[in-house]
Amino acid sequence: MEIAVQTANPYTVYVERGAAKRLDELCLGYHKVCLVVDQNVYDLYSEELPSLTSETYTFVLPSGESNKNLTQYARLLSYLAANRFDRKDALVALGGGVTGDLTGFAAATYMRGIDWIGVPTTLLSMVDSSVGGKTAVDLAEGKNLVGAFWQPKAVLIDPDYLVSLPEAERKNGMGEVIKYACLMGGDAGKAILAGELPTDRLIAACVQYKADVVKQDELDKGVRATLNLGHTLGHAIEQLSAYSVPHGTAVAMGLGIVARSAYDKGRLNKRDFEAIEIALEELCVPQVPYTIPQLCRQALHDKKVEGSTLHLIDIFGLGDCRIVDIPADRLEDYLC
Amino acid sequence: MEIAVQTANPYTVYVERGAAKRLDELCLGYHKVCLVVDQNVYDLYSEELPSLTSETYTFVLPSGESNKNLTQYARLLSYLAANRFDRKDALVALGGGVTGDLTGFAAATYMRGIDWIGVPTTLLSMVDSSVGGKTAVDLAEGKNLVGAFWQPKAVLIDPDYLVSLPEAERKNGMGEVIKYACLMGGDAGKAILAGELPTDRLIAACVQYKADVVKQDELDKGVRATLNLGHTLGHAIEQLSAYSVPHGTAVAMGLGIVARSAYDKGRLNKRDFEAIEIALEELCVPQVPYTIPQLCRQALHDKKVEGSTLHLIDIFGLGDCRIVDIPADRLEDYLC
């Protein structure tokens, strides 16, 4: 299946078994290609890395969020420079969100911008981070604080990679999938929440939804914020746990709290609430180990300005999620 | 004088004595502002740094091209994060090209892009690097290898800063000024070469010329390359001297060689050639310490691909500089 992402520089996301085999053809126009490969992926697939006609270089990135930093970014840039990459060459990100975010940022800034192609290998990166052009690395002070908007030239989503994905990673990805199901609503959203869609169609539905939102708001100045459903509290959970709760799981937890609050306060009907609850139960999302006041304090930690407002994404029904502006000192009341 | 730069996000360059006093008004919309100040400038002006109504932070950048690197870039980003800068805050670059390039790149990438304002303090940065949105840092492997196109919100060119500029730095800037005079031609170009324009008008003429070119080709895919007149051999001189020859001086040397070649081979008439020669003599540009074969070898160092071509900016007359495609193995013949 081919999904068009109509950004200023449009591109295609291919979602299909064997999609990774398209890589060689897509790279024919480049003289040199650097495959940036996550260490875990390299260990699993070193014998069957994509074989390219173009002159190919392989750069192995240590696994894990802690390596999505300026040190690894600098290492990659120096590797490209030492191998005399120029504006007509390209990068390929083969791995999960860390690999995609860092490779995309290197592509955005090497010689002020070269092409890159994403080949996500985790469910989380297939349904979310590989599409939309948000590239970044972390600072010690916080996640994704440095980056650029830089769309890939193509994204190849090959569900065959999921065969080697640990179950915990699949569940992590499902946190974002449930978020997309709530955002899209309709038959597809309900089918996802009920666990009725096969993986490839589920991925395609999420990507199609994201592509539609990104088309309307590529630079994240408006409606794209709705994709942060579950993220305000999810980020607080990640931070309070010192990132021991993975991103997708934290988003599922945050979404659960927002949905429960919306139901308790009469903003969300029982049928939709129960559909979300069932999906989260299926995931066995652990109990949130923090109270709502703790989460609110953490979420507001950066909002010291008096009178500031917080933009919460609230759920009024499947397919009806909206940005709600809440005065910072009213967040706890709003949720409890 | 106000010069409009009509890029995708347009802005104004103010060229006038006291222009720096406009900074406070331009910053009123930002909650926090970080003044990134070159150490030399800080030492000279610490008592009279711009005083702003906005909450102001000062980050001192060590002087010199060797500090235009990813280490200082990371230091600045962490400083911003530690002080909780967000998308609604801004940076101000107060210094020469190093400060402007690095600050602009930090602005381009902090939280995927925040605003910045340039206040260049050297002749070189006033006439050239502060305008046009090319931001960058260096790698050990080469200059400006990492960066982004990110236009400032405004540029304040205050010639009063030149009072404290060392003579060697003024001469360095004049190398780029002579380049602009050759590109623009006409009465203004001739007046600049003859040393007849006062400094403020000379700066305004260069900025106006650059603004017109950048408007046509913001992302440097075509005509903007003509601004590299003198740079192909200039870069070779910088590299061979391990950067002991400063950029503007190297450009003047490179321009001198290209002009001499164009005259010797009958592409450039005697009157225009002599006008350039006189301007370069006035500058006392030192003898180029390398032979043309040495320079050609260095310039072609990165062009290992068989059959590749080099894009040289050649001068056919004042106001008539063109991109000439020369097969890599014919460069020496073309120049000698």
XYZ file of C-alpha atoms in Angstrom:
672
model
C 0.000 0.000 0.000
C 1.265 3.479 -0.888
C 0.371 6.490 1.246
C 1.179 9.998 -0.023
C 2.408 12.525 2.540
C 1.643 15.897 1.003
C 4.119 18.153 2.758
C 5.999 21.000 1.025
C 8.320 18.279 -0.296
C 5.895 15.366 -0.724
C 6.866 11.726 -0.429
C 5.450 8.228 -0.303
C 5.184 5.798 2.590
C 5.128 2.177 1.400
C 3.414 -0.204 3.825
C 3.749 -3.800 2.690
C 5.598 -6.998 3.359
C 8.954 -6.806 1.586
C 8.821 -2.997 1.336
C 12.504 -2.834 2.319
C 13.341 -4.453 -1.038
C 12.404 -1.186 -2.717
C 15.391 0.513 -1.120
C 17.869 -0.268 -3.875
C 15.710 1.274 -6.575
C 15.022 4.372 -4.478
C 18.764 4.834 -3.898
C 19.899 4.473 -7.513
C 20.119 8.251 -7.941
C 22.621 8.632 -5.109
C 26.318 8.095 -5.556
C 26.918 7.126 -1.923
C 24.468 5.871 0.684
C 25.112 5.554 4.416
C 22.987 2.928 6.159
C 22.597 4.034 9.756
C 21.704 0.849 11.594
C 20.652 0.350 15.194
C 23.019 -2.074 16.968
C 20.168 -4.486 17.847
C 18.985 -4.500 14.252
C 22.553 -4.961 13.073
C 22.997 -7.986 15.329
C 19.746 -9.520 14.075
C 20.079 -8.682 10.387
C 23.802 -8.269 9.681
C 23.614 -11.103 7.131
C 20.673 -9.599 5.326
C 21.181 -5.847 5.374
C 19.741 -4.195 2.262
C 22.130 -4.690 -0.642
C 22.471 -1.559 -2.753
C 23.868 -0.776 -6.176
C 25.103 2.590 -4.855
C 28.399 2.761 -2.963
C 27.237 1.743 0.525
C 28.622 2.668 3.950
C 27.312 1.222 7.212
C 27.284 3.183 10.454
C 26.175 1.253 13.540
C 24.407 3.305 16.196
C 24.390 1.977 19.783
C 20.847 1.039 20.811
C 18.668 2.880 23.264
C 17.269 6.358 23.898
C 20.369 7.348 25.882
C 22.314 7.312 22.613
C 19.995 9.758 20.844
C 22.377 12.533 21.785
C 24.718 15.148 20.318
C 27.732 12.861 20.814
C 26.403 10.148 18.491
C 25.134 12.846 16.124
C 28.659 14.336 15.944
C 30.114 10.852 15.411
C 27.804 10.251 12.453
C 28.533 13.658 10.908
C 32.285 13.081 11.164
C 31.863 9.649 9.603
C 30.046 11.220 6.650
C 32.664 13.955 6.279
C 35.576 11.521 6.559
C 33.987 9.473 3.770
C 33.448 12.641 1.719
C 29.682 12.502 1.530
C 28.265 15.482 -0.326
C 24.863 17.034 -1.090
C 24.071 14.406 -3.711
C 24.481 11.489 -1.318
C 21.914 10.123 1.125
C 21.313 8.464 4.481
C 19.060 5.519 5.293
C 17.750 5.016 8.846
C 17.294 1.314 9.622
C 15.965 0.910 13.150
C 13.434 2.309 15.584
C 12.592 5.840 16.629
C 16.041 6.634 18.026
C 17.722 5.703 14.742
C 15.155 7.565 12.648
C 15.176 10.736 14.744
C 18.964 10.973 14.889
C 19.550 10.025 11.246
C 16.898 12.485 10.106
C 18.533 15.271 12.112
C 21.955 14.437 10.688
C 20.423 14.502 7.178
C 18.730 17.838 7.962
C 22.014 19.476 8.902
C 24.868 17.743 7.074
C 25.935 20.319 4.465
C 22.699 22.153 5.343
C 20.552 19.237 4.279
C 20.815 15.998 2.326
C 18.252 13.330 1.476
C 17.274 10.461 3.746
C 14.988 7.448 3.641
C 13.370 5.812 6.666
C 13.126 2.057 7.140
C 11.496 1.697 10.577
C 11.867 -1.671 12.276
C 9.702 -1.236 15.410
C 5.941 -0.910 15.648
C 6.266 2.452 17.434
C 8.383 3.970 14.677
C 6.248 2.392 11.916
C 3.009 3.932 13.163
C 4.325 7.234 14.421
C 7.865 8.638 14.416
C 8.966 7.596 10.921
C 6.334 9.787 9.264
C 6.049 13.560 9.519
C 9.616 14.850 9.417
C 10.146 15.651 13.088
C 13.820 14.863 13.615
C 15.647 15.356 16.913
C 18.206 14.364 19.497
C 17.958 14.728 23.273
C 19.887 16.940 25.660
C 20.620 15.990 29.274
C 18.011 18.655 30.086
C 15.208 16.977 28.154
C 14.052 14.870 25.231
C 13.923 16.107 21.644
C 15.203 19.574 22.568
C 17.374 19.821 19.434
C 16.135 19.037 15.965
C 14.612 20.175 12.706
C 11.633 19.587 10.468
C 13.119 17.586 7.618
C 10.917 15.188 5.678
C 12.382 11.937 4.349
C 12.372 11.178 0.609
C 10.457 7.958 1.280
C 9.535 5.631 4.132
C 9.568 1.858 3.688
C 7.462 0.095 6.295
C 8.072 -3.616 6.122
C 6.010 -5.511 8.733
C 8.336 -8.487 8.305
C 10.761 -6.712 10.658
C 8.189 -7.078 13.444
C 8.812 -10.829 13.553
C 12.018 -10.130 15.479
C 10.477 -7.481 17.764
C 10.341 -8.349 21.486
C 6.822 -8.506 22.907
C 7.512 -5.578 25.268
C 8.414 -3.434 22.258
C 5.243 -4.470 20.436
C 3.168 -3.415 23.440
C 5.035 -0.149 23.600
C 4.079 0.518 19.987
C 0.476 -0.433 20.685
C 0.259 2.530 23.095
C 0.608 4.875 20.131
C -1.679 2.675 18.022
C -4.499 2.995 20.592
C -3.936 6.753 20.570
C -4.413 6.802 16.787
C -7.533 4.653 17.112
C -9.036 7.237 19.504
C -8.097 10.085 17.166
C -9.461 8.486 13.989
C -12.613 6.940 15.436
C -15.023 5.431 12.893
C -14.981 1.795 11.836
C -11.193 1.664 11.597
C -10.683 3.120 15.078
C -13.200 0.739 16.599
C -11.707 -2.239 14.786
C -8.233 -1.329 16.078
C -9.475 -0.967 19.668
C -11.279 -4.295 19.381
C -8.098 -5.958 18.126
C -9.715 -6.867 14.821
C -7.274 -5.359 12.298
C -4.269 -7.282 10.979
C -0.949 -5.568 11.664
C -0.296 -4.273 8.165
C -3.739 -2.659 7.882
C -3.457 -1.254 11.383
C -0.121 0.383 10.516
C -1.493 1.743 7.243
C -4.510 3.236 9.037
C -2.297 5.043 11.569
C 0.084 6.319 8.893
C -2.801 7.509 6.713
C -4.275 9.386 9.667
C -0.948 10.975 10.536
C -0.274 11.915 6.900
C -3.603 13.758 6.764
C -2.805 15.752 9.911
C 0.783 16.526 8.864
C -0.460 17.742 5.485
C -2.625 20.321 7.274
C 0.048 21.430 9.726
C 3.540 20.330 8.733
C 5.328 22.681 11.164
C 3.224 21.836 14.221
C 1.619 25.216 14.760
C -1.973 24.028 15.171
C -3.931 20.839 14.596
C -0.835 18.617 14.676
C -0.890 19.122 18.461
C -3.846 16.711 18.639
C -1.358 13.909 17.916
C -0.178 14.576 21.475
C -3.265 12.878 22.923
C -2.044 11.083 26.042
C 1.349 12.796 25.837
C 1.006 15.569 28.454
C 0.609 13.058 31.272
C 2.631 10.463 29.385
C 5.680 12.746 29.380
C 5.193 13.379 33.096
C 5.166 9.611 33.694
C 8.315 9.163 31.612
C 10.093 11.917 33.537
C 8.965 10.786 37.005
C 10.099 7.239 36.192
C 13.449 8.522 34.887
C 12.398 7.048 31.522
C 12.106 3.508 32.863
C 8.506 3.521 31.567
C 8.871 3.429 27.771
C 7.257 6.137 25.643
C 4.357 4.199 24.132
C 3.429 2.639 27.451
C 3.514 6.055 29.116
C 1.267 7.433 26.364
C -1.185 4.570 26.948
C -1.180 5.369 30.675
C -1.700 9.087 30.021
C -4.487 8.331 27.571
C -6.134 6.073 30.154
C -6.182 8.872 32.729
C -7.563 11.439 30.277
C -10.262 9.015 29.069
C -11.284 8.106 32.627
C -11.521 11.795 33.575
C -13.546 12.594 30.439
C -15.934 9.746 31.220
C -16.261 10.581 34.933
C -17.033 14.209 34.124
C -19.527 13.337 31.426
C -17.490 14.520 28.415
C -17.067 10.985 27.015
C -19.872 8.460 26.608
C -19.789 5.027 28.211
C -19.590 3.006 25.004
C -16.516 4.833 23.710
C -14.880 4.834 27.133
C -15.341 1.097 27.447
C -13.884 0.486 24.014
C -10.737 2.343 25.083
C -10.644 0.571 28.451
C -10.866 -2.839 26.803
C -8.022 -2.035 24.433
C -5.812 -0.808 27.300
C -6.663 -3.900 29.365
C -5.729 -6.130 26.444
C -2.341 -4.409 26.479
C -1.939 -5.097 30.201
C -0.789 -1.530 30.736
C 0.586 -1.501 34.299
C -1.073 0.548 37.004
C 0.165 4.159 36.864
C 2.577 4.412 39.794
C 1.879 8.122 40.426
C -1.105 10.122 41.694
C -2.832 12.690 39.520
C -1.560 15.592 41.678
C 2.003 14.249 41.241
C 1.526 14.027 37.476
C 0.025 17.510 37.277
C 2.913 18.991 39.243
C 5.395 17.325 36.897
C 3.492 18.359 33.766
C 3.465 21.958 34.956
C 7.105 21.917 35.993
C 8.178 23.914 32.948
C 5.235 26.308 33.140
C 6.408 28.733 35.783
C 4.958 31.810 34.140
C 2.068 33.178 36.127
C -1.193 32.954 34.273
C 0.166 30.480 31.695
C -2.143 27.967 30.078
C -1.598 24.354 29.247
C -2.842 22.823 26.007
C -4.326 19.438 26.891
C -5.660 17.103 24.240
C -8.967 15.846 25.570
C -11.206 13.092 24.248
C -14.900 13.816 23.737
C -15.543 10.650 21.762
C -13.796 8.270 19.406
C -12.843 10.497 16.476
C -13.499 13.660 18.495
C -10.328 14.768 20.291
C -9.762 18.478 20.796
C -7.157 20.893 22.133
C -8.419 22.331 25.432
C -6.684 25.357 26.960
C -6.543 24.975 30.720
C -5.108 27.580 33.103
C -2.030 25.943 34.637
C -3.462 26.102 38.151
C -6.715 24.399 37.083
C -5.234 21.216 35.533
C -5.751 19.044 38.601
C -9.359 20.207 39.007
C -9.976 19.531 35.332
C -8.771 15.940 35.594
C -10.193 14.999 39.013
C 18.770 52.638 5.706
C 16.420 49.649 5.589
C 16.984 46.788 3.161
C 14.270 44.146 2.703
C 15.411 40.541 2.285
C 12.559 38.802 0.494
C 13.055 35.193 1.468
C 10.191 32.802 2.315
C 10.209 34.455 5.760
C 11.132 38.044 4.855
C 13.041 40.407 7.145
C 14.738 43.767 7.292
C 18.415 44.641 7.493
C 18.979 48.035 9.136
C 22.241 49.708 8.119
C 22.835 52.887 10.095
C 24.822 54.343 12.944
C 23.109 53.406 16.192
C 21.170 50.523 14.564
C 21.922 48.339 17.616
C 19.644 50.615 19.654
C 16.687 49.123 17.790
C 17.304 45.785 19.469
C 15.160 46.405 22.525
C 12.087 47.244 20.471
C 12.586 44.242 18.206
C 12.836 41.964 21.250
C 9.756 43.186 23.104
C 7.672 40.271 21.826
C 9.991 37.679 23.361
C 9.789 36.643 26.973
C 13.460 35.673 27.212
C 16.388 36.694 25.039
C 19.849 35.155 25.029
C 22.615 37.490 23.878
C 25.342 35.315 22.412
C 28.430 37.501 22.562
C 31.881 36.923 21.142
C 34.534 37.053 23.916
C 36.442 39.880 22.194
C 33.264 41.893 21.814
C 32.337 41.143 25.418
C 35.722 42.418 26.620
C 35.340 45.611 24.598
C 31.672 46.307 25.258
C 30.782 44.588 28.533
C 29.786 47.936 30.033
C 27.547 48.817 27.138
C 25.887 45.606 26.004
C 22.385 46.201 24.641
C 19.988 46.694 27.540
C 16.683 44.918 26.953
C 13.242 45.054 28.513
C 12.894 41.280 27.986
C 14.471 38.893 30.509
C 18.052 38.813 29.231
C 20.677 36.076 29.438
C 24.257 36.480 28.251
C 26.277 33.621 26.808
C 29.908 34.385 26.022
C 31.400 32.477 23.120
C 35.182 32.072 22.966
C 36.599 33.987 20.003
C 38.010 32.485 16.854
C 37.037 30.111 14.062
C 38.318 27.118 16.048
C 35.373 27.598 18.423
C 32.750 27.424 15.677
C 32.312 23.752 16.491
C 29.800 21.229 17.796
C 31.221 21.479 21.326
C 30.379 25.185 21.684
C 27.062 24.563 19.896
C 26.174 21.880 22.475
C 27.244 24.219 25.289
C 24.906 26.941 24.031
C 21.990 24.533 23.591
C 22.405 23.193 27.136
C 22.559 26.753 28.457
C 19.251 27.520 26.747
C 17.642 24.330 28.046
C 18.941 24.842 31.584
C 17.380 28.312 31.526
C 14.124 26.879 30.126
C 14.097 28.757 26.847
C 11.111 27.789 24.714
C 9.784 28.390 21.217
C 8.635 31.895 22.049
C 12.083 33.060 23.152
C 14.909 34.297 20.954
C 18.667 34.519 20.447
C 20.751 37.546 19.480
C 24.165 37.092 17.862
C 26.523 39.928 18.799
C 29.876 39.410 17.148
C 31.472 38.440 13.858
C 30.837 35.584 11.461
C 31.677 32.849 13.954
C 29.129 34.151 16.452
C 26.466 34.686 13.790
C 26.928 31.299 12.129
C 26.879 29.342 15.381
C 24.048 31.316 16.986
C 21.967 31.018 13.830
C 22.489 27.250 13.771
C 21.527 26.954 17.436
C 18.389 29.011 16.691
C 17.611 26.806 13.674
C 17.683 23.647 15.760
C 16.781 24.480 19.365
C 13.281 23.020 19.778
C 13.274 22.648 15.955
C 13.686 26.374 15.424
C 13.370 29.626 17.350
C 13.844 33.244 16.299
C 17.174 35.045 16.160
C 18.463 38.501 15.362
C 21.925 39.299 14.025
C 24.036 42.213 15.234
C 27.294 41.827 13.297
C 30.328 43.654 14.674
C 32.953 42.996 11.986
C 33.093 44.347 8.456
C 33.183 40.793 7.064
C 29.993 39.757 8.845
C 28.259 43.068 8.078
C 28.764 42.812 4.332
C 28.385 39.077 3.939
C 27.687 36.382 6.517
C 24.991 38.137 8.588
C 22.589 38.244 5.642
C 21.140 35.254 3.812
C 20.411 32.666 6.483
C 23.330 30.300 5.933
C 24.084 29.062 9.433
C 26.778 26.518 10.257
C 29.491 25.099 12.445
C 32.713 23.390 11.383
C 33.825 19.788 11.736
C 37.455 18.753 12.108
C 37.031 17.464 8.538
C 36.113 20.848 7.080
C 34.461 24.227 7.463
C 30.696 24.772 7.519
C 29.954 21.060 7.073
C 27.003 21.150 9.495
C 24.273 23.743 9.366
C 20.886 24.854 8.156
C 19.192 27.558 6.145
C 17.508 29.677 8.820
C 16.889 33.346 8.195
C 17.137 35.819 11.088
C 14.124 37.942 12.069
C 16.200 41.102 11.561
C 19.804 42.205 11.143
C 21.093 45.372 12.804
C 24.252 46.667 11.143
C 25.747 49.418 13.240
C 28.960 50.776 11.694
C 29.881 52.280 15.055
C 31.151 48.831 16.043
C 33.846 49.141 13.388
C 35.608 51.784 15.457
C 36.958 49.009 17.655
C 37.831 46.668 14.786
C 41.549 45.904 14.326
C 42.961 47.025 10.993
C 43.756 43.423 9.968
C 40.080 42.535 10.466
C 38.984 45.526 8.390
C 41.241 44.398 5.559
C 39.874 40.901 5.859
C 36.346 42.262 5.403
C 37.470 44.361 2.428
C 38.294 41.128 0.594
C 34.587 40.292 0.499
C 33.732 43.933 -0.264
C 35.926 43.892 -3.372
C 34.222 40.662 -4.400
C 30.819 42.365 -4.155
C 32.130 45.345 -6.127
C 33.144 42.981 -8.955
C 29.756 41.247 -8.852
C 27.652 44.416 -8.827
C 29.691 46.499 -11.284
C 28.129 49.794 -12.320
C 28.836 53.087 -10.621
C 28.602 51.599 -7.124
C 31.040 48.792 -7.912
C 33.519 51.191 -9.503
C 33.213 53.648 -6.608
C 33.904 50.842 -4.122
C 36.962 49.647 -6.056
C 38.227 53.232 -6.265
C 37.784 53.626 -2.491
C 35.284 56.442 -2.958
C 32.298 55.166 -0.917
C 31.944 55.883 2.784
C 31.731 52.762 4.948
C 27.991 52.837 5.657
C 27.091 53.204 1.962
C 29.592 50.542 0.998
C 28.020 48.103 3.476
C 24.506 48.956 2.315
C 25.489 48.398 -1.322
C 26.914 44.951 -0.563
C 23.890 43.942 1.556
C 21.456 45.168 -1.111
C 23.285 43.134 -3.733
C 23.311 40.026 -1.572
C 19.621 40.461 -0.677
C 18.728 40.535 -4.376
C 20.635 37.318 -5.063
C 19.305 35.514 -1.978
C 15.750 36.475 -2.953
C 16.245 34.663 -6.273
C 17.888 31.580 -4.789
C 17.456 31.288 -1.034
C 18.531 27.631 -0.866
C 21.677 28.013 -2.967
C 20.666 25.819 -5.876
C 21.616 28.200 -8.683
C 22.577 31.851 -9.033
C 23.603 32.222 -5.368
C 26.742 30.292 -6.329
C 28.027 33.469 -8.038
C 28.598 34.882 -4.534
C 31.452 32.367 -4.409
C 33.566 34.513 -6.743
C 37.137 34.139 -5.490
C 36.129 31.332 -3.130
C 37.235 28.222 -5.039
C 40.882 29.240 -4.912
C 40.303 31.169 -1.677
C 39.246 27.989 0.110
C 42.301 26.193 -1.277
C 44.520 28.969 0.123
C 42.820 28.764 3.521
C 43.262 24.998 3.612
C 46.882 24.975 2.424
C 47.727 27.625 5.048
C 45.913 25.622 7.752
C 43.602 28.656 8.039
C 46.383 31.056 8.972
C 45.284 33.185 5.976
C 41.921 34.642 7.044
C 38.845 34.085 4.901
C 38.400 37.548 3.392
C 42.087 37.836 2.563
C 42.030 34.401 0.943
C 38.998 35.435 -1.117
C 40.843 38.573 -2.251
C 43.824 36.402 -3.273
C 41.561 33.961 -5.110
C 39.776 36.792 -6.860
C 43.113 38.282 -7.884
C 44.177 35.024 -9.547
C 40.872 34.595 -11.374
C 40.913 38.224 -12.569
C 44.518 37.955 -13.767
C 43.713 34.756 -15.648
C 40.594 36.293 -17.190
C 42.623 39.295 -18.340
C 45.564 37.272 -19.658
C 43.230 35.040 -21.646
C 41.234 37.958 -23.032
C 37.985 37.340 -21.139
C 38.297 40.536 -19.064
C 39.119 43.978 -20.477
C 42.099 45.996 -19.303
C 40.145 48.827 -17.686
C 38.101 46.532 -15.447
C 41.128 44.392 -14.632
C 43.104 47.450 -13.585
C 40.278 48.711 -11.379
C 40.362 45.368 -9.527
C 44.159 45.356 -9.367
C 44.217 48.857 -7.854
C 41.671 47.905 -5.186
C 43.664 44.790 -4.259
C 46.905 46.778 -4.167
C 45.305 49.333 -1.862
C 44.481 46.445 0.469
C 48.113 45.284 0.371
C 46.968 41.701 -0.147
C 50.103 39.613 0.412
C 51.657 37.615 -2.399
C 49.869 34.248 -2.748
C 52.345 31.766 -1.225
C 51.273 28.860 -3.488
C 51.566 28.087 -7.182
C 48.484 27.715 -9.358
C 49.093 23.958 -9.808
C 49.241 23.611 -6.004
C 45.981 25.530 -5.628
C 44.267 23.504 -8.343
C 45.327 20.241 -6.743
C 43.934 21.413 -3.409
C 40.698 22.709 -4.937
C 40.168 19.367 -6.651
C 41.041 17.356 -3.558
C 37.395 16.530 -2.867
C 36.600 15.829 -6.510
C 37.873 12.314 -6.927
C 35.081 11.189 -9.167
C 36.279 10.609 -12.672
C 34.773 13.014 -15.152
C 33.495 15.382 -12.463
C 33.192 19.069 -13.195
C 34.063 22.055 -11.066
C 31.883 25.161 -10.969
C 34.197 28.151 -11.099
C 32.884 31.692 -10.832
C 34.707 33.617 -13.526
C 34.801 37.349 -14.150
C 34.076 38.638 -17.654
C 33.747 42.251 -16.577
C 32.669 44.321 -13.600
C 29.036 43.317 -13.099
C 29.443 40.268 -15.353
C 30.499 37.237 -13.309
C 29.289 33.810 -14.402
C 29.349 30.188 -13.325
C 31.675 28.252 -15.645
C 31.659 24.457 -15.602
C 35.176 23.167 -16.027
C 36.113 19.472 -16.236
C 38.172 18.781 -13.115
C 41.258 17.860 -15.117
C 41.133 21.114 -17.140
C 41.144 23.621 -14.255
C 44.868 24.330 -14.385
C 44.778 24.849 -18.155
C 41.804 27.153 -17.774
C 43.629 29.373 -15.280
C 47.159 29.350 -16.761
